[in-house]
Amino acid sequence: MSRSAGAGYDRHITIFSPEGRLYQVEYAFKAITNAGITSVGIRGKSCAVIATQKKVPDKLLDPKTVTHLFQLTPNIGCVMTGMIADARAQVSRARMEAAEWRYKFGYEIPVDQLARRVANINQVYTQQAAMRPLGVSMILVGVDDERGPQLFKCDPAGYYVGYKATSAGPKHQEAANALEKSLKKGEDLTDEDTIELAITTLSGVLSADFKKADIEIGFVGENRKFRVLSEEEIDVYLQRIVERD
């Protein structure tokens, strides 16, 4: 039986194609895009903010149980973009790693160390056939005692890096371009400005006027505690944006 040059290489996680590509890892990135949820993360002067769309696929569902924002430790939160079942598995593992660090060293895990640990685990999934890569992107936020606000993103390939602002999902490139323009001025963003920029960026790239139930926002400020904003708080920011425009 003869096969074309590229055939068969996408059936294995651990085998490179002749072009030097791992197709299964590339398909994991495709799964993030196909989920249809766009998320952004922005680092302000003294805070870090994550925002994402909230889509309730069925009217019979309880909207309170649908979320892409998760608290990993009292000080670190994340937004998961992609397959929600994979997201829960990765969140569960990240919480376990954070708890283990706390037990071992006696203090909460720093954001960069948790991002590194999650990325290292993701990288192992690209070289062992026992586990497939998870079709999810994790954006982590927290405020570090020494370095201030932190924003990291981990992808299915095991790559992680710190950002001033980042995005994930089907419109991630458009969101990245919009954030680049907004942050070009180099101004230090206050807490309110950071939240408003997250909302306006998502609203702009999706060409949508958000209602308070259509968006989720996670925030960590100077008190170093991560929390998810209530619908009432989100509504205040939406009203402020409308009045400003």
JSON list of C-alpha atoms in Angstrom, two decimals:
[
{"chain": "A", "resi": 1, "resn": "MET", "atom": "CA", "xyz": [0.00, 0.00, 0.00]},
{"chain": "A", "resi": 2, "resn": "SER", "atom": "CA", "xyz": [1.33, 3.41, -0.89]},
{"chain": "A", "resi": 3, "resn": "ARG", "atom": "CA", "xyz": [0.53, 6.49, 1.12]},
{"chain": "A", "resi": 4, "resn": "SER", "atom": "CA", "xyz": [0.95, 10.18, 0.44]},
{"chain": "A", "resi": 5, "resn": "ALA", "atom": "CA", "xyz": [3.86, 11.87, 2.26]},
{"chain": "A", "resi": 6, "resn": "GLY", "atom": "CA", "xyz": [1.77, 13.51, 5.02]},
{"chain": "A", "resi": 7, "resn": "ALA", "atom": "CA", "xyz": [-0.70, 10.68, 5.63]},
{"chain": "A", "resi": 8, "resn": "GLY", "atom": "CA", "xyz": [-0.74, 8.85, 8.93]},
{"chain": "A", "resi": 9, "resn": "TYR", "atom": "CA", "xyz": [1.32, 11.36, 10.89]},
{"chain": "A", "resi": 10, "resn": "ASP", "atom": "CA", "xyz": [-1.77, 12.96, 12.39]},
{"chain": "A", "resi": 11, "resn": "ARG", "atom": "CA", "xyz": [-2.76, 9.64, 13.99]},
{"chain": "A", "resi": 12, "resn": "HIS", "atom": "CA", "xyz": [0.06, 9.79, 16.54]},
{"chain": "A", "resi": 13, "resn": "ILE", "atom": "CA", "xyz": [0.68, 12.43, 19.19]},
{"chain": "A", "resi": 14, "resn": "THR", "atom": "CA", "xyz": [4.39, 11.66, 19.49]},
{"chain": "A", "resi": 15, "resn": "ILE", "atom": "CA", "xyz": [5.58, 11.30, 15.87]},
{"chain": "A", "resi": 16, "resn": "PHE", "atom": "CA", "xyz": [6.90, 14.20, 13.82]},
{"chain": "A", "resi": 17, "resn": "SER", "atom": "CA", "xyz": [5.85, 14.57, 10.19]},
{"chain": "A", "resi": 18, "resn": "PRO", "atom": "CA", "xyz": [8.62, 14.99, 7.58]},
{"chain": "A", "resi": 19, "resn": "GLU", "atom": "CA", "xyz": [7.96, 18.77, 7.76]},
{"chain": "A", "resi": 20, "resn": "GLY", "atom": "CA", "xyz": [8.73, 18.71, 11.50]},
{"chain": "A", "resi": 21, "resn": "ARG", "atom": "CA", "xyz": [5.14, 19.15, 12.68]},
{"chain": "A", "resi": 22, "resn": "LEU", "atom": "CA", "xyz": [3.09, 17.46, 15.39]},
{"chain": "A", "resi": 23, "resn": "TYR", "atom": "CA", "xyz": [-0.37, 17.42, 13.88]},
{"chain": "A", "resi": 24, "resn": "GLN", "atom": "CA", "xyz": [-2.24, 16.35, 17.03]},
{"chain": "A", "resi": 25, "resn": "VAL", "atom": "CA", "xyz": [-0.85, 19.35, 18.91]},
{"chain": "A", "resi": 26, "resn": "GLU", "atom": "CA", "xyz": [-1.93, 21.62, 16.06]},
{"chain": "A", "resi": 27, "resn": "TYR", "atom": "CA", "xyz": [-5.42, 20.08, 16.22]},
{"chain": "A", "resi": 28, "resn": "ALA", "atom": "CA", "xyz": [-5.53, 20.94, 19.95]},
{"chain": "A", "resi": 29, "resn": "PHE", "atom": "CA", "xyz": [-5.05, 24.61, 19.02]},
{"chain": "A", "resi": 30, "resn": "LYS", "atom": "CA", "xyz": [-7.85, 24.20, 16.48]},
{"chain": "A", "resi": 31, "resn": "ALA", "atom": "CA", "xyz": [-10.13, 22.86, 19.25]},
{"chain": "A", "resi": 32, "resn": "ILE", "atom": "CA", "xyz": [-9.57, 26.10, 21.22]},
{"chain": "A", "resi": 33, "resn": "THR", "atom": "CA", "xyz": [-10.70, 28.15, 18.22]},
{"chain": "A", "resi": 34, "resn": "ASN", "atom": "CA", "xyz": [-13.69, 25.89, 17.51]},
{"chain": "A", "resi": 35, "resn": "ALA", "atom": "CA", "xyz": [-15.09, 26.39, 21.02]},
{"chain": "A", "resi": 36, "resn": "GLY", "atom": "CA", "xyz": [-16.26, 29.84, 19.86]},
{"chain": "A", "resi": 37, "resn": "ILE", "atom": "CA", "xyz": [-15.35, 31.74, 23.06]},
{"chain": "A", "resi": 38, "resn": "THR", "atom": "CA", "xyz": [-12.93, 34.70, 22.98]},
{"chain": "A", "resi": 39, "resn": "SER", "atom": "CA", "xyz": [-11.11, 35.78, 26.15]},
{"chain": "A", "resi": 40, "resn": "VAL", "atom": "CA", "xyz": [-8.73, 38.61, 27.04]},
{"chain": "A", "resi": 41, "resn": "GLY", "atom": "CA", "xyz": [-6.33, 39.28, 29.88]},
{"chain": "A", "resi": 42, "resn": "ILE", "atom": "CA", "xyz": [-4.86, 42.70, 30.74]},
{"chain": "A", "resi": 43, "resn": "ARG", "atom": "CA", "xyz": [-2.28, 43.81, 33.32]},
{"chain": "A", "resi": 44, "resn": "GLY", "atom": "CA", "xyz": [-2.87, 47.24, 34.90]},
{"chain": "A", "resi": 45, "resn": "LYS", "atom": "CA", "xyz": [-0.70, 49.35, 37.20]},
{"chain": "A", "resi": 46, "resn": "SER", "atom": "CA", "xyz": [-1.81, 47.57, 40.37]},
{"chain": "A", "resi": 47, "resn": "CYS", "atom": "CA", "xyz": [-4.22, 44.90, 39.11]},
{"chain": "A", "resi": 48, "resn": "ALA", "atom": "CA", "xyz": [-4.78, 42.16, 36.53]},
{"chain": "A", "resi": 49, "resn": "VAL", "atom": "CA", "xyz": [-8.08, 41.49, 34.77]},
{"chain": "A", "resi": 50, "resn": "ILE", "atom": "CA", "xyz": [-9.46, 38.57, 32.75]},
{"chain": "A", "resi": 51, "resn": "ALA", "atom": "CA", "xyz": [-12.67, 38.76, 30.73]},
{"chain": "A", "resi": 52, "resn": "THR", "atom": "CA", "xyz": [-14.50, 36.30, 28.53]},
{"chain": "A", "resi": 53, "resn": "GLN", "atom": "CA", "xyz": [-17.82, 35.77, 26.78]},
{"chain": "A", "resi": 54, "resn": "LYS", "atom": "CA", "xyz": [-20.54, 33.94, 28.65]},
{"chain": "A", "resi": 55, "resn": "LYS", "atom": "CA", "xyz": [-22.68, 31.79, 26.38]},
{"chain": "A", "resi": 56, "resn": "VAL", "atom": "CA", "xyz": [-25.52, 29.75, 27.84]},
{"chain": "A", "resi": 57, "resn": "PRO", "atom": "CA", "xyz": [-26.29, 27.23, 25.06]},
{"chain": "A", "resi": 58, "resn": "ASP", "atom": "CA", "xyz": [-29.71, 26.16, 26.37]},
{"chain": "A", "resi": 59, "resn": "LYS", "atom": "CA", "xyz": [-32.49, 28.15, 28.06]},
{"chain": "A", "resi": 60, "resn": "LEU", "atom": "CA", "xyz": [-33.11, 25.25, 30.44]},
{"chain": "A", "resi": 61, "resn": "LEU", "atom": "CA", "xyz": [-29.59, 25.50, 31.88]},
{"chain": "A", "resi": 62, "resn": "ASP", "atom": "CA", "xyz": [-28.92, 27.33, 35.12]},
{"chain": "A", "resi": 63, "resn": "PRO", "atom": "CA", "xyz": [-26.65, 30.25, 34.04]},
{"chain": "A", "resi": 64, "resn": "LYS", "atom": "CA", "xyz": [-24.88, 30.26, 37.44]},
{"chain": "A", "resi": 65, "resn": "THR", "atom": "CA", "xyz": [-23.36, 26.85, 36.63]},
{"chain": "A", "resi": 66, "resn": "VAL", "atom": "CA", "xyz": [-21.88, 28.01, 33.29]},
{"chain": "A", "resi": 67, "resn": "THR", "atom": "CA", "xyz": [-18.47, 29.66, 33.71]},
{"chain": "A", "resi": 68, "resn": "HIS", "atom": "CA", "xyz": [-14.99, 29.84, 32.19]},
{"chain": "A", "resi": 69, "resn": "LEU", "atom": "CA", "xyz": [-13.45, 31.64, 35.19]},
{"chain": "A", "resi": 70, "resn": "PHE", "atom": "CA", "xyz": [-11.88, 29.59, 37.98]},
{"chain": "A", "resi": 71, "resn": "GLN", "atom": "CA", "xyz": [-10.10, 30.37, 41.23]},
{"chain": "A", "resi": 72, "resn": "LEU", "atom": "CA", "xyz": [-6.94, 28.27, 41.64]},
{"chain": "A", "resi": 73, "resn": "THR", "atom": "CA", "xyz": [-5.72, 29.70, 44.97]},
{"chain": "A", "resi": 74, "resn": "PRO", "atom": "CA", "xyz": [-7.02, 32.63, 47.07]},
{"chain": "A", "resi": 75, "resn": "ASN", "atom": "CA", "xyz": [-4.63, 34.87, 45.08]},
{"chain": "A", "resi": 76, "resn": "ILE", "atom": "CA", "xyz": [-4.62, 33.33, 41.58]},
{"chain": "A", "resi": 77, "resn": "GLY", "atom": "CA", "xyz": [-7.44, 33.03, 39.08]},
{"chain": "A", "resi": 78, "resn": "CYS", "atom": "CA", "xyz": [-7.67, 31.92, 35.47]},
{"chain": "A", "resi": 79, "resn": "VAL", "atom": "CA", "xyz": [-9.85, 32.02, 32.40]},
{"chain": "A", "resi": 80, "resn": "MET", "atom": "CA", "xyz": [-10.05, 28.82, 30.37]},
{"chain": "A", "resi": 81, "resn": "THR", "atom": "CA", "xyz": [-10.68, 29.07, 26.63]},
{"chain": "A", "resi": 82, "resn": "GLY", "atom": "CA", "xyz": [-11.54, 25.94, 24.67]},
{"chain": "A", "resi": 83, "resn": "MET", "atom": "CA", "xyz": [-13.15, 22.64, 25.57]},
{"chain": "A", "resi": 84, "resn": "ILE", "atom": "CA", "xyz": [-14.79, 23.12, 28.97]},
{"chain": "A", "resi": 85, "resn": "ALA", "atom": "CA", "xyz": [-14.41, 19.48, 30.09]},
{"chain": "A", "resi": 86, "resn": "ASP", "atom": "CA", "xyz": [-10.66, 19.63, 29.36]},
{"chain": "A", "resi": 87, "resn": "ALA", "atom": "CA", "xyz": [-10.60, 22.99, 31.17]},
{"chain": "A", "resi": 88, "resn": "ARG", "atom": "CA", "xyz": [-12.03, 21.48, 34.35]},
{"chain": "A", "resi": 89, "resn": "ALA", "atom": "CA", "xyz": [-9.44, 18.68, 34.25]},
{"chain": "A", "resi": 90, "resn": "GLN", "atom": "CA", "xyz": [-6.59, 21.19, 33.89]},
{"chain": "A", "resi": 91, "resn": "VAL", "atom": "CA", "xyz": [-8.00, 23.46, 36.63]},
{"chain": "A", "resi": 92, "resn": "SER", "atom": "CA", "xyz": [-8.24, 20.47, 38.97]},
{"chain": "A", "resi": 93, "resn": "ARG", "atom": "CA", "xyz": [-4.59, 19.57, 38.29]},
{"chain": "A", "resi": 94, "resn": "ALA", "atom": "CA", "xyz": [-3.46, 23.19, 38.74]},
{"chain": "A", "resi": 95, "resn": "ARG", "atom": "CA", "xyz": [-5.26, 23.38, 42.11]},
{"chain": "A", "resi": 96, "resn": "MET", "atom": "CA", "xyz": [-3.57, 20.16, 43.18]},
{"chain": "A", "resi": 97, "resn": "GLU", "atom": "CA", "xyz": [-0.13, 21.50, 42.20]},
{"chain": "A", "resi": 98, "resn": "ALA", "atom": "CA", "xyz": [-0.82, 24.76, 44.09]},
{"chain": "A", "resi": 99, "resn": "ALA", "atom": "CA", "xyz": [-1.94, 22.85, 47.20]},
{"chain": "A", "resi": 100, "resn": "GLU", "atom": "CA", "xyz": [1.15, 20.64, 47.04]},
{"chain": "A", "resi": 101, "resn": "TRP", "atom": "CA", "xyz": [3.41, 23.73, 46.85]},
{"chain": "A", "resi": 102, "resn": "ARG", "atom": "CA", "xyz": [1.62, 25.26, 49.86]},
{"chain": "A", "resi": 103, "resn": "TYR", "atom": "CA", "xyz": [2.05, 22.02, 51.84]},
{"chain": "A", "resi": 104, "resn": "LYS", "atom": "CA", "xyz": [5.73, 21.67, 50.88]},
{"chain": "A", "resi": 105, "resn": "PHE", "atom": "CA", "xyz": [6.95, 25.27, 51.28]},
{"chain": "A", "resi": 106, "resn": "GLY", "atom": "CA", "xyz": [4.42, 26.87, 53.63]},
{"chain": "A", "resi": 107, "resn": "TYR", "atom": "CA", "xyz": [3.31, 29.75, 51.39]},
{"chain": "A", "resi": 108, "resn": "GLU", "atom": "CA", "xyz": [1.08, 30.26, 48.34]},
{"chain": "A", "resi": 109, "resn": "ILE", "atom": "CA", "xyz": [2.56, 29.38, 44.95]},
{"chain": "A", "resi": 110, "resn": "PRO", "atom": "CA", "xyz": [3.62, 32.43, 42.84]},
{"chain": "A", "resi": 111, "resn": "VAL", "atom": "CA", "xyz": [1.78, 32.91, 39.52]},
{"chain": "A", "resi": 112, "resn": "ASP", "atom": "CA", "xyz": [4.86, 32.31, 37.35]},
{"chain": "A", "resi": 113, "resn": "GLN", "atom": "CA", "xyz": [5.65, 29.03, 39.11]},
{"chain": "A", "resi": 114, "resn": "LEU", "atom": "CA", "xyz": [2.10, 27.74, 38.66]},
{"chain": "A", "resi": 115, "resn": "ALA", "atom": "CA", "xyz": [2.16, 28.76, 34.97]},
{"chain": "A", "resi": 116, "resn": "ARG", "atom": "CA", "xyz": [5.48, 26.95, 34.55]},
{"chain": "A", "resi": 117, "resn": "ARG", "atom": "CA", "xyz": [4.14, 23.80, 36.23]},
{"chain": "A", "resi": 118, "resn": "VAL", "atom": "CA", "xyz": [0.98, 23.72, 34.07]},
{"chain": "A", "resi": 119, "resn": "ALA", "atom": "CA", "xyz": [3.06, 24.32, 30.92]},
{"chain": "A", "resi": 120, "resn": "ASN", "atom": "CA", "xyz": [5.49, 21.52, 31.88]},
{"chain": "A", "resi": 121, "resn": "ILE", "atom": "CA", "xyz": [2.58, 19.10, 32.31]},
{"chain": "A", "resi": 122, "resn": "ASN", "atom": "CA", "xyz": [1.16, 20.16, 28.93]},
{"chain": "A", "resi": 123, "resn": "GLN", "atom": "CA", "xyz": [4.54, 19.59, 27.31]},
{"chain": "A", "resi": 124, "resn": "VAL", "atom": "CA", "xyz": [4.71, 16.02, 28.65]},
{"chain": "A", "resi": 125, "resn": "TYR", "atom": "CA", "xyz": [1.34, 15.33, 26.96]},
{"chain": "A", "resi": 126, "resn": "THR", "atom": "CA", "xyz": [2.99, 16.13, 23.59]},
{"chain": "A", "resi": 127, "resn": "GLN", "atom": "CA", "xyz": [5.65, 13.45, 24.01]},
{"chain": "A", "resi": 128, "resn": "GLN", "atom": "CA", "xyz": [3.76, 10.56, 25.64]},
{"chain": "A", "resi": 129, "resn": "ALA", "atom": "CA", "xyz": [1.08, 8.64, 23.78]},
{"chain": "A", "resi": 130, "resn": "ALA", "atom": "CA", "xyz": [-0.74, 7.79, 27.05]},
{"chain": "A", "resi": 131, "resn": "MET", "atom": "CA", "xyz": [-2.38, 11.25, 27.18]},
{"chain": "A", "resi": 132, "resn": "ARG", "atom": "CA", "xyz": [-3.69, 13.48, 24.40]},
{"chain": "A", "resi": 133, "resn": "PRO", "atom": "CA", "xyz": [-3.00, 17.24, 24.55]},
{"chain": "A", "resi": 134, "resn": "LEU", "atom": "CA", "xyz": [-5.81, 19.18, 26.20]},
{"chain": "A", "resi": 135, "resn": "GLY", "atom": "CA", "xyz": [-7.77, 21.44, 23.84]},
{"chain": "A", "resi": 136, "resn": "VAL", "atom": "CA", "xyz": [-7.66, 24.43, 26.15]},
{"chain": "A", "resi": 137, "resn": "SER", "atom": "CA", "xyz": [-5.70, 27.64, 26.73]},
{"chain": "A", "resi": 138, "resn": "MET", "atom": "CA", "xyz": [-5.19, 28.91, 30.29]},
{"chain": "A", "resi": 139, "resn": "ILE", "atom": "CA", "xyz": [-4.69, 32.63, 31.08]},
{"chain": "A", "resi": 140, "resn": "LEU", "atom": "CA", "xyz": [-3.59, 33.11, 34.70]},
{"chain": "A", "resi": 141, "resn": "VAL", "atom": "CA", "xyz": [-3.64, 36.32, 36.75]},
{"chain": "A", "resi": 142, "resn": "GLY", "atom": "CA", "xyz": [-2.36, 37.28, 40.17]},
{"chain": "A", "resi": 143, "resn": "VAL", "atom": "CA", "xyz": [-0.46, 39.98, 42.06]},
{"chain": "A", "resi": 144, "resn": "ASP", "atom": "CA", "xyz": [3.06, 38.97, 43.12]},
{"chain": "A", "resi": 145, "resn": "ASP", "atom": "CA", "xyz": [4.57, 40.29, 46.37]},
{"chain": "A", "resi": 146, "resn": "GLU", "atom": "CA", "xyz": [7.77, 41.37, 44.58]},
{"chain": "A", "resi": 147, "resn": "ARG", "atom": "CA", "xyz": [6.83, 41.83, 40.92]},
{"chain": "A", "resi": 148, "resn": "GLY", "atom": "CA", "xyz": [3.32, 43.25, 41.21]},
{"chain": "A", "resi": 149, "resn": "PRO", "atom": "CA", "xyz": [0.51, 42.24, 38.81]},
{"chain": "A", "resi": 150, "resn": "GLN", "atom": "CA", "xyz": [1.24, 39.15, 36.72]},
{"chain": "A", "resi": 151, "resn": "LEU", "atom": "CA", "xyz": [-0.41, 37.75, 33.59]},
{"chain": "A", "resi": 152, "resn": "PHE", "atom": "CA", "xyz": [0.60, 34.42, 32.02]},
{"chain": "A", "resi": 153, "resn": "LYS", "atom": "CA", "xyz": [-0.77, 32.22, 29.25]},
{"chain": "A", "resi": 154, "resn": "CYS", "atom": "CA", "xyz": [-0.19, 28.46, 28.83]},
{"chain": "A", "resi": 155, "resn": "ASP", "atom": "CA", "xyz": [-1.03, 26.62, 25.61]},
{"chain": "A", "resi": 156, "resn": "PRO", "atom": "CA", "xyz": [-1.42, 22.91, 24.67]},
{"chain": "A", "resi": 157, "resn": "ALA", "atom": "CA", "xyz": [2.15, 22.77, 23.31]},
{"chain": "A", "resi": 158, "resn": "GLY", "atom": "CA", "xyz": [3.59, 23.56, 26.77]},
{"chain": "A", "resi": 159, "resn": "TYR", "atom": "CA", "xyz": [4.63, 27.12, 25.89]},
{"chain": "A", "resi": 160, "resn": "TYR", "atom": "CA", "xyz": [4.12, 29.78, 28.54]},
{"chain": "A", "resi": 161, "resn": "VAL", "atom": "CA", "xyz": [5.19, 33.41, 28.83]},
{"chain": "A", "resi": 162, "resn": "GLY", "atom": "CA", "xyz": [4.25, 36.57, 30.72]},
{"chain": "A", "resi": 163, "resn": "TYR", "atom": "CA", "xyz": [2.19, 39.29, 29.00]},
{"chain": "A", "resi": 164, "resn": "LYS", "atom": "CA", "xyz": [1.09, 42.91, 29.44]},
{"chain": "A", "resi": 165, "resn": "ALA", "atom": "CA", "xyz": [-2.09, 41.89, 27.62]},
{"chain": "A", "resi": 166, "resn": "THR", "atom": "CA", "xyz": [-3.13, 38.75, 25.76]},
{"chain": "A", "resi": 167, "resn": "SER", "atom": "CA", "xyz": [-6.11, 36.97, 24.22]},
{"chain": "A", "resi": 168, "resn": "ALA", "atom": "CA", "xyz": [-7.32, 33.50, 23.25]},
{"chain": "A", "resi": 169, "resn": "GLY", "atom": "CA", "xyz": [-10.09, 32.03, 21.13]},
{"chain": "A", "resi": 170, "resn": "PRO", "atom": "CA", "xyz": [-11.34, 32.46, 17.56]},
{"chain": "A", "resi": 171, "resn": "LYS", "atom": "CA", "xyz": [-10.84, 36.27, 17.54]},
{"chain": "A", "resi": 172, "resn": "HIS", "atom": "CA", "xyz": [-7.52, 36.23, 19.41]},
{"chain": "A", "resi": 173, "resn": "GLN", "atom": "CA", "xyz": [-5.55, 37.93, 16.62]},
{"chain": "A", "resi": 174, "resn": "GLU", "atom": "CA", "xyz": [-8.05, 40.80, 16.27]},
{"chain": "A", "resi": 175, "resn": "ALA", "atom": "CA", "xyz": [-8.13, 41.20, 20.06]},
{"chain": "A", "resi": 176, "resn": "ALA", "atom": "CA", "xyz": [-4.31, 41.19, 20.24]},
{"chain": "A", "resi": 177, "resn": "ASN", "atom": "CA", "xyz": [-4.13, 43.91, 17.56]},
{"chain": "A", "resi": 178, "resn": "ALA", "atom": "CA", "xyz": [-6.73, 46.04, 19.41]},
{"chain": "A", "resi": 179, "resn": "LEU", "atom": "CA", "xyz": [-4.89, 45.63, 22.73]},
{"chain": "A", "resi": 180, "resn": "GLU", "atom": "CA", "xyz": [-1.57, 46.52, 21.10]},
{"chain": "A", "resi": 181, "resn": "LYS", "atom": "CA", "xyz": [-3.05, 49.79, 19.81]},
{"chain": "A", "resi": 182, "resn": "SER", "atom": "CA", "xyz": [-4.64, 50.60, 23.17]},
{"chain": "A", "resi": 183, "resn": "LEU", "atom": "CA", "xyz": [-1.47, 49.92, 25.16]},
{"chain": "A", "resi": 184, "resn": "LYS", "atom": "CA", "xyz": [0.88, 51.68, 22.70]},
{"chain": "A", "resi": 185, "resn": "LYS", "atom": "CA", "xyz": [0.49, 54.96, 24.60]},
{"chain": "A", "resi": 186, "resn": "GLY", "atom": "CA", "xyz": [2.29, 53.36, 27.54]},
{"chain": "A", "resi": 187, "resn": "GLU", "atom": "CA", "xyz": [-0.09, 54.79, 30.15]},
{"chain": "A", "resi": 188, "resn": "ASP", "atom": "CA", "xyz": [-0.42, 53.10, 33.52]},
{"chain": "A", "resi": 189, "resn": "LEU", "atom": "CA", "xyz": [-3.96, 51.75, 33.68]},
{"chain": "A", "resi": 190, "resn": "THR", "atom": "CA", "xyz": [-5.99, 52.20, 36.87]},
{"chain": "A", "resi": 191, "resn": "ASP", "atom": "CA", "xyz": [-8.20, 49.35, 38.09]},
{"chain": "A", "resi": 192, "resn": "GLU", "atom": "CA", "xyz": [-11.31, 50.86, 36.45]},
{"chain": "A", "resi": 193, "resn": "ASP", "atom": "CA", "xyz": [-9.49, 51.62, 33.18]},
{"chain": "A", "resi": 194, "resn": "THR", "atom": "CA", "xyz": [-8.19, 48.04, 32.99]},
{"chain": "A", "resi": 195, "resn": "ILE", "atom": "CA", "xyz": [-11.67, 46.53, 33.43]},
{"chain": "A", "resi": 196, "resn": "GLU", "atom": "CA", "xyz": [-13.19, 48.97, 30.91]},
{"chain": "A", "resi": 197, "resn": "LEU", "atom": "CA", "xyz": [-10.44, 48.22, 28.36]},
{"chain": "A", "resi": 198, "resn": "ALA", "atom": "CA", "xyz": [-11.13, 44.48, 28.70]},
{"chain": "A", "resi": 199, "resn": "ILE", "atom": "CA", "xyz": [-14.85, 45.03, 28.06]},
{"chain": "A", "resi": 200, "resn": "THR", "atom": "CA", "xyz": [-14.37, 47.46, 25.13]},
{"chain": "A", "resi": 201, "resn": "THR", "atom": "CA", "xyz": [-11.76, 45.19, 23.49]},
{"chain": "A", "resi": 202, "resn": "LEU", "atom": "CA", "xyz": [-14.07, 42.16, 23.60]},
{"chain": "A", "resi": 203, "resn": "SER", "atom": "CA", "xyz": [-17.05, 44.25, 22.51]},
{"chain": "A", "resi": 204, "resn": "GLY", "atom": "CA", "xyz": [-15.06, 45.76, 19.61]},
{"chain": "A", "resi": 205, "resn": "VAL", "atom": "CA", "xyz": [-13.62, 42.55, 18.14]},
{"chain": "A", "resi": 206, "resn": "LEU", "atom": "CA", "xyz": [-16.92, 40.68, 18.47]},
{"chain": "A", "resi": 207, "resn": "SER", "atom": "CA", "xyz": [-19.00, 43.65, 17.21]},
{"chain": "A", "resi": 208, "resn": "ALA", "atom": "CA", "xyz": [-21.42, 43.08, 20.09]},
{"chain": "A", "resi": 209, "resn": "ASP", "atom": "CA", "xyz": [-23.11, 45.27, 22.67]},
{"chain": "A", "resi": 210, "resn": "PHE", "atom": "CA", "xyz": [-22.81, 43.26, 25.85]},
{"chain": "A", "resi": 211, "resn": "LYS", "atom": "CA", "xyz": [-25.51, 42.88, 28.43]},
{"chain": "A", "resi": 212, "resn": "LYS", "atom": "CA", "xyz": [-24.41, 42.12, 31.99]},
{"chain": "A", "resi": 213, "resn": "ALA", "atom": "CA", "xyz": [-25.19, 38.40, 31.55]},
{"chain": "A", "resi": 214, "resn": "ASP", "atom": "CA", "xyz": [-23.09, 38.08, 28.36]},
{"chain": "A", "resi": 215, "resn": "ILE", "atom": "CA", "xyz": [-19.66, 38.64, 29.89]},
{"chain": "A", "resi": 216, "resn": "GLU", "atom": "CA", "xyz": [-17.59, 37.33, 32.81]},
{"chain": "A", "resi": 217, "resn": "ILE", "atom": "CA", "xyz": [-14.84, 39.32, 34.48]},
{"chain": "A", "resi": 218, "resn": "GLY", "atom": "CA", "xyz": [-12.22, 38.17, 36.98]},
{"chain": "A", "resi": 219, "resn": "PHE", "atom": "CA", "xyz": [-10.17, 40.71, 38.94]},
{"chain": "A", "resi": 220, "resn": "VAL", "atom": "CA", "xyz": [-7.19, 40.68, 41.29]},
{"chain": "A", "resi": 221, "resn": "GLY", "atom": "CA", "xyz": [-6.09, 43.98, 42.82]},
{"chain": "A", "resi": 222, "resn": "GLU", "atom": "CA", "xyz": [-3.82, 45.40, 45.53]},
{"chain": "A", "resi": 223, "resn": "ASN", "atom": "CA", "xyz": [-5.37, 43.21, 48.25]},
{"chain": "A", "resi": 224, "resn": "ARG", "atom": "CA", "xyz": [-4.06, 40.23, 46.19]},
{"chain": "A", "resi": 225, "resn": "LYS", "atom": "CA", "xyz": [-7.36, 38.34, 46.39]},
{"chain": "A", "resi": 226, "resn": "PHE", "atom": "CA", "xyz": [-8.89, 37.02, 43.18]},
{"chain": "A", "resi": 227, "resn": "ARG", "atom": "CA", "xyz": [-12.62, 37.47, 42.72]},
{"chain": "A", "resi": 228, "resn": "VAL", "atom": "CA", "xyz": [-15.24, 37.26, 39.98]},
{"chain": "A", "resi": 229, "resn": "LEU", "atom": "CA", "xyz": [-17.27, 40.44, 39.46]},
{"chain": "A", "resi": 230, "resn": "SER", "atom": "CA", "xyz": [-21.03, 40.16, 40.02]},
{"chain": "A", "resi": 231, "resn": "GLU", "atom": "CA", "xyz": [-23.52, 41.01, 37.27]},
{"chain": "A", "resi": 232, "resn": "GLU", "atom": "CA", "xyz": [-24.42, 44.23, 39.13]},
{"chain": "A", "resi": 233, "resn": "GLU", "atom": "CA", "xyz": [-20.76, 45.34, 39.18]},
{"chain": "A", "resi": 234, "resn": "ILE", "atom": "CA", "xyz": [-20.39, 44.51, 35.48]},
{"chain": "A", "resi": 235, "resn": "ASP", "atom": "CA", "xyz": [-23.54, 46.53, 34.73]},
{"chain": "A", "resi": 236, "resn": "VAL", "atom": "CA", "xyz": [-22.00, 49.61, 36.40]},
{"chain": "A", "resi": 237, "resn": "TYR", "atom": "CA", "xyz": [-18.98, 49.38, 34.06]},
{"chain": "A", "resi": 238, "resn": "LEU", "atom": "CA", "xyz": [-21.18, 48.82, 31.01]},
{"chain": "A", "resi": 239, "resn": "GLN", "atom": "CA", "xyz": [-23.25, 51.92, 31.87]},
{"chain": "A", "resi": 240, "resn": "ARG", "atom": "CA", "xyz": [-20.06, 53.94, 32.35]},
{"chain": "A", "resi": 241, "resn": "ILE", "atom": "CA", "xyz": [-18.78, 52.89, 28.91]},
{"chain": "A", "resi": 242, "resn": "VAL", "atom": "CA", "xyz": [-22.11, 53.80, 27.26]},
{"chain": "A", "resi": 243, "resn": "GLU", "atom": "CA", "xyz": [-22.11, 57.25, 28.94]},
{"chain": "A", "resi": 244, "resn": "ARG", "atom": "CA", "xyz": [-18.50, 57.87, 27.93]},
{"chain": "A", "resi": 245, "resn": "ASP", "atom": "CA", "xyz": [-19.15, 56.96, 24.29]}
]
